Amino acid sequence: MTGRRTSGFTLIEALIALAIFSFLGVGAYQLLDSTATLMTGGEQRFAALSATQTALRLLEEDFTQLSPRPVAAANGKQSPALDAAPAEGIVEFTRSGWRNPLGAARSTLQRVVWDIDPDGRLLRRYRGRIDQPENVEPVVRMVSDGIEALELRYLDEQGEWQEQWPPPPVSDKPEDDTAAWLPRAVEIRLVHQRIGEVLRLVSLR
C-alpha cells in the first residue's frame, strides 16, 4: 500500500523559504536606508545652497549701498568708509539705504561688519550709530553655518585688483583722502563645506 505524501512544507523547505525572506528583508531595508540617506543628504545640500544664496544676496545688497562716509572712532582717529582689515571681522564699511518705515530719529546709514566665527558661522553685525560705533552694542545676525572662507578683492580706479582697502596712497593724493575712497567693484569668494566655492562679482559703478 502506497503512503500518501503529507501536504505542506518540509523542515528543509521551510528553512530555505525563511532564508530567502530574510535576505529579501535585509535587501529591502538597505534600499530604504540608502534612499533615506540620499534624501537627507539632498535636503541638507539644498538647505546649504539656500543659505549660501542668502549670504551672497545680503553681501551684494550691502556692497551696492556702500557710502563714502568715514567714521570717527572714540579715540579721535578716523576709520575709512571701507576697511578691509578692521580690528574685528573680515570687512567693515558704511552703507546707506537703511529703511526707516517708522520714522525713528536715526540715520539711514549703518556701520556693517562681516565675519566668520570659530564654528564656521557667517555673521553680519551692524550698528546704527556711525561715529564712535564701538560705544553701541551691535545687532548680530547669523547668516549661514558651514562657511570655511570669505575672501574679498577690490577693483581700483586703475583696473587693478586689491586685497587691501583702502589701497596704498598715491603720490598726488593726501593719505587722508583715501578714507573716502570706494572701489569700482568687489569680488566675493565664499566657500561652503557642502557647496564648495562660489564667486560673485558686484559692480559698484
Coordinates of C-alpha atoms in Angstrom, one line a residue, residues 18-164:
L18 CA 12.8 31.7 5.7
A19 CA 16.4 32.3 4.5
I20 CA 15.0 33.8 1.2
F21 CA 12.6 36.1 3.0
S22 CA 15.3 37.2 5.4
F23 CA 17.6 38.0 2.5
L24 CA 14.8 39.9 0.8
G25 CA 14.0 41.7 4.0
V26 CA 17.6 42.8 4.5
G27 CA 17.9 44.0 0.9
A28 CA 14.7 46.0 1.2
Y29 CA 15.9 47.6 4.5
Q30 CA 19.2 48.5 3.0
L31 CA 17.4 50.0 -0.1
L32 CA 15.1 52.1 2.2
D33 CA 18.1 53.1 4.3
S34 CA 20.1 54.2 1.3
T35 CA 17.1 56.1 -0.1
A36 CA 16.6 57.9 3.3
T37 CA 20.3 58.7 3.4
L38 CA 20.2 60.2 -0.1
M39 CA 17.1 62.2 0.7
T40 CA 18.6 63.5 3.9
G41 CA 21.8 64.4 2.1
G42 CA 19.8 66.1 -0.7
E43 CA 17.8 68.1 1.8
Q44 CA 21.0 69.2 3.7
R45 CA 22.6 70.2 0.4
F46 CA 19.5 72.2 -0.6
A47 CA 19.5 73.9 2.8
A48 CA 23.2 74.8 2.4
L49 CA 22.6 76.1 -1.1
S50 CA 19.7 78.2 0.1
A51 CA 21.8 79.7 3.0
T52 CA 24.7 80.4 0.6
Q53 CA 22.5 82.2 -1.8
T54 CA 21.0 84.3 1.1
A55 CA 24.5 85.2 2.2
L56 CA 25.6 86.3 -1.3
R57 CA 22.4 88.3 -1.7
L58 CA 22.9 90.1 1.6
L59 CA 26.6 90.8 0.8
E60 CA 25.7 92.1 -2.6
E61 CA 22.9 94.4 -1.1
D62 CA 25.4 95.8 1.5
F63 CA 28.1 96.4 -1.1
T64 CA 25.8 98.1 -3.6
Q65 CA 24.8 100.5 -0.8
L66 CA 28.4 101.5 0.0
S67 CA 28.7 105.1 1.3
P68 CA 31.9 107.2 1.1
R69 CA 31.4 108.1 4.7
P70 CA 34.4 107.6 7.1
V71 CA 33.7 107.2 10.8
A72 CA 35.1 108.9 13.8
A73 CA 36.3 106.5 16.5
A74 CA 36.2 107.1 20.2
N75 CA 40.0 107.6 20.2
G76 CA 39.6 110.5 17.8
K77 CA 41.0 108.6 14.8
Q78 CA 39.2 108.3 11.6
S79 CA 38.2 104.9 10.2
P80 CA 37.8 104.6 6.4
A81 CA 34.4 104.2 4.8
L82 CA 35.5 100.7 3.7
D83 CA 38.0 98.9 5.9
A84 CA 39.3 95.5 4.6
A85 CA 41.4 95.0 7.7
P86 CA 39.3 96.0 10.7
A87 CA 40.2 95.3 14.3
E88 CA 37.4 92.8 14.4
G89 CA 35.9 90.9 11.4
I90 CA 36.8 90.4 7.8
V91 CA 35.4 93.7 6.4
E92 CA 33.8 96.7 7.9
F93 CA 32.1 99.6 6.0
T94 CA 29.4 102.2 6.0
R95 CA 26.3 101.6 3.9
S96 CA 23.3 103.7 3.1
G97 CA 19.7 102.9 2.4
W98 CA 18.8 101.6 5.9
R99 CA 15.0 101.7 5.8
N100 CA 13.1 103.7 8.4
P101 CA 9.4 102.9 7.9
L102 CA 8.5 104.1 11.5
G103 CA 10.3 107.4 11.1
A104 CA 12.6 106.8 14.1
A105 CA 15.1 109.5 15.0
R106 CA 18.1 107.8 13.4
S107 CA 20.3 108.0 10.3
T108 CA 19.7 105.9 7.2
L109 CA 23.4 104.9 7.4
Q110 CA 24.7 101.7 9.0
R111 CA 28.2 100.6 10.0
V112 CA 28.3 96.9 8.9
V113 CA 30.8 94.2 9.8
W114 CA 31.0 90.7 8.2
D115 CA 32.9 88.0 10.0
I116 CA 33.2 84.2 10.4
D117 CA 33.3 82.8 14.0
P118 CA 35.4 79.8 15.0
D119 CA 32.4 77.5 14.5
G120 CA 32.2 78.4 10.8
R121 CA 29.1 80.7 11.1
L122 CA 28.9 83.7 8.8
L123 CA 27.9 86.7 10.9
R124 CA 26.6 90.1 9.9
R125 CA 26.8 92.8 12.6
Y126 CA 25.6 96.4 12.3
R127 CA 25.4 99.5 14.4
G128 CA 23.0 102.3 13.7
R129 CA 25.4 104.8 15.1
I130 CA 28.1 105.9 12.6
D131 CA 30.5 107.9 14.7
Q132 CA 32.0 106.2 17.7
P133 CA 30.2 102.9 16.8
E134 CA 32.2 100.9 19.3
N135 CA 30.2 102.5 22.1
V136 CA 27.0 100.9 20.8
E137 CA 26.1 97.2 21.1
P138 CA 25.8 95.7 17.6
V139 CA 22.9 93.8 16.3
V140 CA 24.2 90.3 15.2
R141 CA 22.6 88.0 12.6
M142 CA 23.8 84.5 11.9
V143 CA 23.5 84.3 8.1
S144 CA 24.9 80.8 7.4
D145 CA 26.8 78.0 9.0
G146 CA 29.3 75.6 7.4
I147 CA 31.3 78.5 6.0
E148 CA 35.0 77.8 5.5
A149 CA 36.2 81.1 4.0
L150 CA 35.0 84.6 2.9
E151 CA 37.6 86.3 0.7
L152 CA 37.2 89.7 -0.9
R153 CA 39.1 91.6 -3.6
Y154 CA 38.5 95.2 -4.7
L155 CA 38.9 96.8 -8.1
D156 CA 40.6 100.2 -8.0
E157 CA 40.4 103.1 -10.5
Q158 CA 43.3 101.7 -12.5
G159 CA 41.5 98.4 -13.1
E160 CA 43.8 96.6 -10.7
W161 CA 42.6 94.1 -8.1
Q162 CA 43.5 95.0 -4.5
E163 CA 43.2 92.7 -1.4
Q164 CA 43.9 95.7 0.8

